[in-house]
Amino acid sequence: MKRICLFAGYDSKNIIHDYVVYYLKELSTISDVYYMADNDISEEEKLKISPYVKGAYGLNHKKYDFGSWQELIKIIGWDKISEYDELILANDSVFGPLYPIKELFDKIEKDKEWEVCGITEECSIEKEKNTYFINNFMQSYFLIVKNKIFMASFFKQFFQDYKYYEKKEDVVYYGEKKLSKLLLANKTKTKKLINSLYDPFKEWKKLITAGSPFIKKSKFINKEYISQYQTIYDYKNFIKKNTNYNPLLIDNYLLSNNKNIEYFSSLKYLLVTIYCNVKIIRKKLFNINIKKYKKEIILFGIIFLKKDYKKSIFNTVDL
């Protein structure tokens, strides 16, 4: 199997961090890797990854991940890309892989029926012209695309047309959401690794135990995610116990961003974690939640009504 990986990076300080170097090293064992940062990169920084990539570039294009993939396609060219059996789209928004990447591909490749494979599916409630609707899409932090699809006219046209969007929500809408719509419209056999709708920004432990090879970086740096649901209290021990990943790679990144890593094992943060767990238990014992796309009534642990309109539409790979 001949693979090419287009890897999108970004760092406000123009640094390629150790966790990214490790990720690229792993990818290089199963793929030819090309790296593009949405920022300037010095030759000294490029040297960190030179043993693992076929090309490394830094361009302040401001088009986020899809823009980096677009720029790499321009540099490499579709003629060269067409020589590969599979195209991997990846970015530095995750820590991982949590186990050898070859093991991940050995799992996924057992299923011969997919044409595009991702890790997780997201289902969001959205509003357009005063109308609410459910939108399912594959999250784009890691996608594998077969030659038949990445050489299809609709796929190439998508990257040709992609442009700069100022708002992050527009980047998501015209990036991963639009790509998923195109895959569905063109009846692409799209599958995922994780058989759930776990939120990778919140339910990170559930995802790991379900077999996810990645942890979303935002869980460790975004204040909203740090202090809600499954917290990252004592994350080092959990990662050591359940994965092959070195948590020092996470520590090094957090320290470089002036994060107090001692806080995540402190009494104060333990109390935050206990509070989150109490809220979870309370919802399981006593909860009245009536929304447009979710109806739930639980009293003293007895479920009187439980209906969630969020459902998966993408199949799971047959492992």
Short mmCIF file of C-alpha atoms in Angstrom, two decimals:
data_model
loop_
_atom_site.label_atom_id
_atom_site.label_comp_id
_atom_site.label_asym_id
_atom_site.label_seq_id
_atom_site.Cartn_x
_atom_site.Cartn_y
_atom_site.Cartn_z
CA MET A 1 0.00 0.00 0.00
CA LYS A 2 1.49 3.30 -1.12
CA ARG A 3 0.34 6.29 0.92
CA ILE A 4 0.91 10.05 0.93
CA CYS A 5 0.14 12.23 3.96
CA LEU A 6 -0.54 15.95 3.78
CA PHE A 7 0.08 17.32 7.27
CA ALA A 8 -1.17 20.75 8.37
CA GLY A 9 0.54 22.54 11.25
CA TYR A 10 0.32 25.86 13.04
CA ASP A 11 2.06 27.54 15.96
CA SER A 12 1.87 31.18 16.97
CA LYS A 13 5.56 31.10 17.95
CA ASN A 14 6.62 29.41 14.69
CA ILE A 15 7.73 26.28 16.54
CA ILE A 16 7.42 22.63 15.55
CA HIS A 17 6.82 21.01 18.92
CA ASP A 18 8.09 17.63 20.10
CA TYR A 19 4.63 16.07 19.98
CA VAL A 20 4.41 17.01 16.29
CA VAL A 21 7.86 15.58 15.58
CA TYR A 22 6.77 12.29 17.19
CA TYR A 23 3.52 12.27 15.20
CA LEU A 24 5.37 12.84 11.92
CA LYS A 25 7.90 10.15 12.81
CA GLU A 26 5.06 7.65 13.29
CA LEU A 27 3.35 8.70 10.06
CA SER A 28 6.59 8.27 8.15
CA THR A 29 6.55 4.53 8.95
CA ILE A 30 3.46 4.00 6.80
CA SER A 31 3.41 6.99 4.43
CA ASP A 32 5.35 9.63 2.53
CA VAL A 33 4.75 12.80 4.55
CA TYR A 34 4.61 16.44 3.43
CA TYR A 35 4.36 19.18 6.06
CA MET A 36 2.88 22.66 5.65
CA ALA A 37 2.57 25.18 8.48
CA ASP A 38 0.18 28.12 8.39
CA ASN A 39 3.06 30.28 9.68
CA ASP A 40 6.69 30.98 8.89
CA ILE A 41 9.12 28.16 9.69
CA SER A 42 12.89 28.60 10.07
CA GLU A 43 15.38 26.16 8.56
CA GLU A 44 16.38 25.22 12.11
CA GLU A 45 12.81 24.16 12.89
CA LYS A 46 12.55 22.22 9.63
CA LEU A 47 15.62 20.22 10.60
CA LYS A 48 13.62 18.71 13.49
CA ILE A 49 11.37 16.89 11.05
CA SER A 50 13.65 16.49 8.02
CA PRO A 51 14.27 12.75 8.68
CA TYR A 52 10.53 12.06 8.52
CA VAL A 53 9.16 14.22 5.71
CA LYS A 54 9.60 14.48 1.95
CA GLY A 55 9.00 18.21 2.09
CA ALA A 56 8.52 20.86 4.79
CA TYR A 57 7.09 24.31 4.15
CA GLY A 58 5.89 27.32 6.10
CA LEU A 59 3.51 29.83 4.56
CA ASN A 60 1.42 32.38 6.42
CA HIS A 61 -1.64 31.81 4.21
CA LYS A 62 -4.23 32.16 7.05
CA LYS A 63 -6.48 29.47 5.57
CA TYR A 64 -6.11 26.98 8.42
CA ASP A 65 -5.79 23.24 7.82
CA PHE A 66 -7.67 22.99 4.54
CA GLY A 67 -5.57 25.87 3.26
CA SER A 68 -2.36 24.03 4.18
CA TRP A 69 -3.56 20.91 2.41
CA GLN A 70 -4.52 23.04 -0.57
CA GLU A 71 -1.07 24.63 -0.70
CA LEU A 72 0.64 21.24 -0.49
CA ILE A 73 -1.49 19.98 -3.37
CA LYS A 74 -0.31 22.96 -5.43
CA ILE A 75 3.32 22.17 -4.63
CA ILE A 76 3.16 18.40 -5.14
CA GLY A 77 0.64 18.34 -7.99
CA TRP A 78 -2.18 15.90 -8.68
CA ASP A 79 -0.06 13.93 -11.15
CA LYS A 80 2.35 12.97 -8.38
CA ILE A 81 -0.43 12.41 -5.83
CA SER A 82 -2.24 10.11 -8.30
CA GLU A 83 0.63 7.61 -7.94
CA TYR A 84 -0.51 6.78 -4.39
CA ASP A 85 -3.18 4.33 -3.27
CA GLU A 86 -4.28 6.38 -0.27
CA LEU A 87 -4.18 10.02 0.79
CA ILE A 88 -4.01 10.91 4.49
CA LEU A 89 -5.15 14.34 5.65
CA ALA A 90 -3.82 15.07 9.15
CA ASN A 91 -3.09 18.04 11.39
CA ASP A 92 -1.40 18.97 14.67
CA SER A 93 -4.63 19.56 16.62
CA VAL A 94 -4.23 16.22 18.40
CA PHE A 95 -1.74 14.43 20.64
CA GLY A 96 -0.86 10.98 19.37
CA PRO A 97 -0.85 8.44 17.98
CA LEU A 98 -1.51 6.78 21.33
CA TYR A 99 -0.39 3.42 19.96
CA PRO A 100 1.78 2.56 16.91
CA ILE A 101 0.20 4.00 13.80
CA LYS A 102 0.80 0.77 11.93
CA GLU A 103 -1.59 -0.95 14.33
CA LEU A 104 -4.26 1.62 13.45
CA PHE A 105 -3.89 0.96 9.74
CA ASP A 106 -3.77 -2.81 10.24
CA LYS A 107 -7.19 -2.47 11.92
CA ILE A 108 -8.72 -0.17 9.34
CA GLU A 109 -7.39 -2.00 6.29
CA LYS A 110 -9.15 -5.22 7.38
CA ASP A 111 -12.33 -3.56 6.14
CA LYS A 112 -12.27 -3.48 2.33
CA GLU A 113 -15.58 -1.64 1.93
CA TRP A 114 -14.65 1.97 2.72
CA GLU A 115 -13.46 4.71 0.38
CA VAL A 116 -12.97 7.41 3.05
CA CYS A 117 -12.25 6.64 6.69
CA GLY A 118 -12.06 9.02 9.65
CA ILE A 119 -11.82 8.64 13.40
CA THR A 120 -14.89 10.41 14.78
CA GLU A 121 -18.22 11.72 13.55
CA GLU A 122 -19.80 14.89 14.92
CA CYS A 123 -23.51 15.60 15.03
CA SER A 124 -24.43 19.22 15.66
CA ILE A 125 -27.69 21.16 15.95
CA GLU A 126 -27.59 24.14 13.61
CA LYS A 127 -29.82 27.00 12.63
CA GLU A 128 -30.26 28.42 9.16
CA LYS A 129 -32.94 30.93 8.16
CA ASN A 130 -34.79 30.40 11.47
CA THR A 131 -34.89 26.64 10.87
CA TYR A 132 -33.07 24.13 13.09
CA PHE A 133 -31.56 21.01 11.58
CA ILE A 134 -29.14 18.21 12.48
CA ASN A 135 -25.81 18.20 10.67
CA ASN A 136 -23.57 15.10 10.70
CA PHE A 137 -20.01 15.30 9.44
CA MET A 138 -16.67 13.53 9.70
CA GLN A 139 -14.15 15.43 11.79
CA SER A 140 -11.18 16.27 9.61
CA TYR A 141 -8.22 16.01 12.00
CA PHE A 142 -7.48 12.59 10.47
CA LEU A 143 -8.95 11.30 7.22
CA ILE A 144 -7.83 8.51 4.90
CA VAL A 145 -9.01 8.76 1.30
CA LYS A 146 -8.74 6.08 -1.39
CA ASN A 147 -7.32 6.94 -4.83
CA LYS A 148 -10.71 6.57 -6.51
CA ILE A 149 -12.08 9.42 -4.38
CA PHE A 150 -9.16 11.84 -4.12
CA MET A 151 -8.76 11.71 -7.89
CA ALA A 152 -12.49 12.31 -8.45
CA SER A 153 -13.38 15.66 -9.99
CA PHE A 154 -15.57 16.76 -7.05
CA PHE A 155 -12.72 16.18 -4.56
CA LYS A 156 -10.13 18.06 -6.62
CA GLN A 157 -12.61 20.87 -7.31
CA PHE A 158 -13.27 21.23 -3.58
CA PHE A 159 -9.59 21.95 -2.89
CA GLN A 160 -9.27 24.15 -5.93
CA ASP A 161 -12.17 26.34 -4.81
CA TYR A 162 -11.27 26.52 -1.11
CA LYS A 163 -10.48 30.09 -0.02
CA TYR A 164 -9.72 32.28 2.98
CA TYR A 165 -12.42 32.57 5.64
CA GLU A 166 -12.00 35.01 8.49
CA LYS A 167 -14.34 33.39 11.02
CA LYS A 168 -13.46 30.01 12.55
CA GLU A 169 -17.06 28.81 12.20
CA ASP A 170 -16.88 29.53 8.46
CA VAL A 171 -13.65 27.51 8.26
CA VAL A 172 -15.48 24.57 9.83
CA TYR A 173 -18.59 25.06 7.66
CA TYR A 174 -16.79 25.44 4.33
CA GLY A 175 -14.08 22.95 5.29
CA GLU A 176 -14.97 19.70 7.04
CA LYS A 177 -18.76 20.14 6.89
CA LYS A 178 -18.80 20.94 3.18
CA LEU A 179 -16.41 18.07 2.43
CA SER A 180 -18.70 15.64 4.28
CA LYS A 181 -21.69 16.92 2.32
CA LEU A 182 -19.80 16.33 -0.92
CA LEU A 183 -18.85 12.81 0.13
CA LEU A 184 -22.48 12.03 0.93
CA ALA A 185 -23.77 13.68 -2.25
CA ASN A 186 -21.37 11.59 -4.33
CA LYS A 187 -22.36 8.39 -2.50
CA THR A 188 -18.87 7.83 -1.18
CA LYS A 189 -18.48 4.85 1.15
CA THR A 190 -17.45 6.83 4.21
CA LYS A 191 -16.73 5.09 7.51
CA LYS A 192 -15.25 5.90 10.92
CA LEU A 193 -13.14 4.11 13.51
CA ILE A 194 -15.11 4.95 16.67
CA ASN A 195 -18.62 3.51 16.89
CA SER A 196 -20.12 6.38 18.89
CA LEU A 197 -20.82 10.09 18.92
CA TYR A 198 -18.40 10.75 21.77
CA ASP A 199 -17.24 14.36 21.83
CA PRO A 200 -13.42 14.33 21.51
CA PHE A 201 -13.25 17.75 23.18
CA LYS A 202 -15.02 16.43 26.28
CA GLU A 203 -15.21 12.62 26.42
CA TRP A 204 -11.54 11.98 25.84
CA LYS A 205 -11.26 9.01 28.22
CA LYS A 206 -14.23 7.25 26.63
CA LEU A 207 -12.66 7.72 23.22
CA ILE A 208 -9.31 6.28 24.32
CA THR A 209 -10.91 3.18 25.86
CA ALA A 210 -12.99 2.84 22.66
CA GLY A 211 -9.77 2.66 20.63
CA SER A 212 -9.14 6.23 19.49
CA PRO A 213 -5.49 6.87 18.60
CA PHE A 214 -5.69 10.60 19.41
CA ILE A 215 -6.48 13.14 22.13
CA LYS A 216 -7.71 16.56 21.09
CA LYS A 217 -5.15 19.21 22.09
CA SER A 218 -7.90 21.71 22.91
CA LYS A 219 -8.90 19.58 25.90
CA PHE A 220 -5.64 20.68 27.55
CA ILE A 221 -5.48 24.33 26.52
CA ASN A 222 -9.06 25.57 26.14
CA LYS A 223 -10.47 26.85 29.45
CA GLU A 224 -13.96 25.66 28.58
CA TYR A 225 -12.86 22.07 27.96
CA ILE A 226 -10.36 21.93 30.86
CA SER A 227 -13.12 22.56 33.38
CA GLN A 228 -15.97 20.41 32.11
CA TYR A 229 -17.19 16.84 31.91
CA GLN A 230 -14.30 14.34 31.83
CA THR A 231 -11.53 16.56 33.15
CA ILE A 232 -7.83 15.88 32.63
CA TYR A 233 -7.09 15.44 36.32
CA ASP A 234 -4.14 13.04 36.74
CA TYR A 235 -3.99 12.58 32.95
CA LYS A 236 -0.43 11.23 33.05
CA ASN A 237 -1.41 8.08 34.94
CA PHE A 238 -4.47 7.51 32.76
CA ILE A 239 -2.43 7.84 29.57
CA LYS A 240 0.36 5.60 30.88
CA LYS A 241 -2.15 2.96 31.93
CA ASN A 242 -4.22 2.92 28.74
CA THR A 243 -1.82 3.86 25.92
CA ASN A 244 1.74 3.62 24.63
CA TYR A 245 2.05 7.41 24.46
CA ASN A 246 4.61 9.40 26.42
CA PRO A 247 2.72 12.09 28.40
CA LEU A 248 5.92 14.14 28.60
CA LEU A 249 5.18 15.20 25.02
CA ILE A 250 2.00 16.81 26.32
CA ASP A 251 3.81 18.33 29.31
CA ASN A 252 6.47 19.88 27.07
CA TYR A 253 3.83 21.49 24.89
CA LEU A 254 1.86 22.85 27.83
CA LEU A 255 5.00 24.26 29.45
CA SER A 256 5.97 25.99 26.20
CA ASN A 257 2.56 27.67 26.31
CA ASN A 258 3.01 28.79 29.94
CA LYS A 259 0.48 26.30 31.31
CA ASN A 260 0.81 25.28 34.94
CA ILE A 261 0.88 21.49 34.58
CA GLU A 262 1.01 21.05 38.35
CA TYR A 263 -2.52 22.47 38.50
CA PHE A 264 -3.86 19.36 36.74
CA SER A 265 -2.87 17.19 39.71
CA SER A 266 -3.69 19.74 42.42
CA LEU A 267 -6.37 19.64 45.12
CA LYS A 268 -8.11 22.61 43.52
CA TYR A 269 -8.45 20.81 40.20
CA LEU A 270 -9.48 17.61 41.97
CA LEU A 271 -12.40 19.56 43.45
CA VAL A 272 -13.32 20.76 39.93
CA THR A 273 -13.25 17.14 38.80
CA ILE A 274 -15.44 16.01 41.71
CA TYR A 275 -17.91 18.79 40.91
CA CYS A 276 -18.08 17.63 37.28
CA ASN A 277 -18.65 14.02 38.38
CA VAL A 278 -21.39 15.09 40.79
CA LYS A 279 -23.16 16.89 37.92
CA ILE A 280 -22.92 13.74 35.80
CA ILE A 281 -24.35 11.60 38.61
CA ARG A 282 -27.11 14.14 39.24
CA LYS A 283 -28.16 13.99 35.59
CA LYS A 284 -28.36 10.21 35.80
CA LEU A 285 -30.51 10.40 38.93
CA PHE A 286 -32.54 13.56 38.40
CA ASN A 287 -32.74 15.44 35.12
CA ILE A 288 -35.43 17.29 33.20
CA ASN A 289 -34.13 18.44 29.84
CA ILE A 290 -36.63 19.31 27.12
CA LYS A 291 -35.06 20.78 24.00
CA LYS A 292 -36.00 20.75 20.35
CA TYR A 293 -33.73 17.82 19.51
CA LYS A 294 -33.41 16.18 22.94
CA LYS A 295 -36.04 15.16 25.44
CA GLU A 296 -35.04 13.60 28.74
CA ILE A 297 -36.86 13.13 32.03
CA ILE A 298 -35.13 11.11 34.76
CA LEU A 299 -36.42 11.11 38.34
CA PHE A 300 -34.65 9.18 41.12
CA GLY A 301 -32.85 7.10 38.53
CA ILE A 302 -36.06 6.09 36.75
CA ILE A 303 -36.18 7.04 33.06
CA PHE A 304 -39.60 8.40 32.15
CA LEU A 305 -38.55 9.85 28.80
CA LYS A 306 -35.30 9.64 26.89
CA LYS A 307 -35.14 10.66 23.27
CA ASP A 308 -32.11 12.09 21.49
CA TYR A 309 -32.46 12.92 17.82
CA LYS A 310 -28.70 12.90 17.28
CA LYS A 311 -27.81 9.69 15.46
CA SER A 312 -24.83 8.40 13.51
CA ILE A 313 -25.18 8.32 9.75
CA PHE A 314 -21.69 7.02 8.95
CA ASN A 315 -20.95 3.33 9.35
CA THR A 316 -18.11 2.02 11.50
CA VAL A 317 -15.23 0.07 9.97
CA ASP A 318 -15.52 -3.68 10.45
CA LEU A 319 -12.66 -4.58 12.78
#
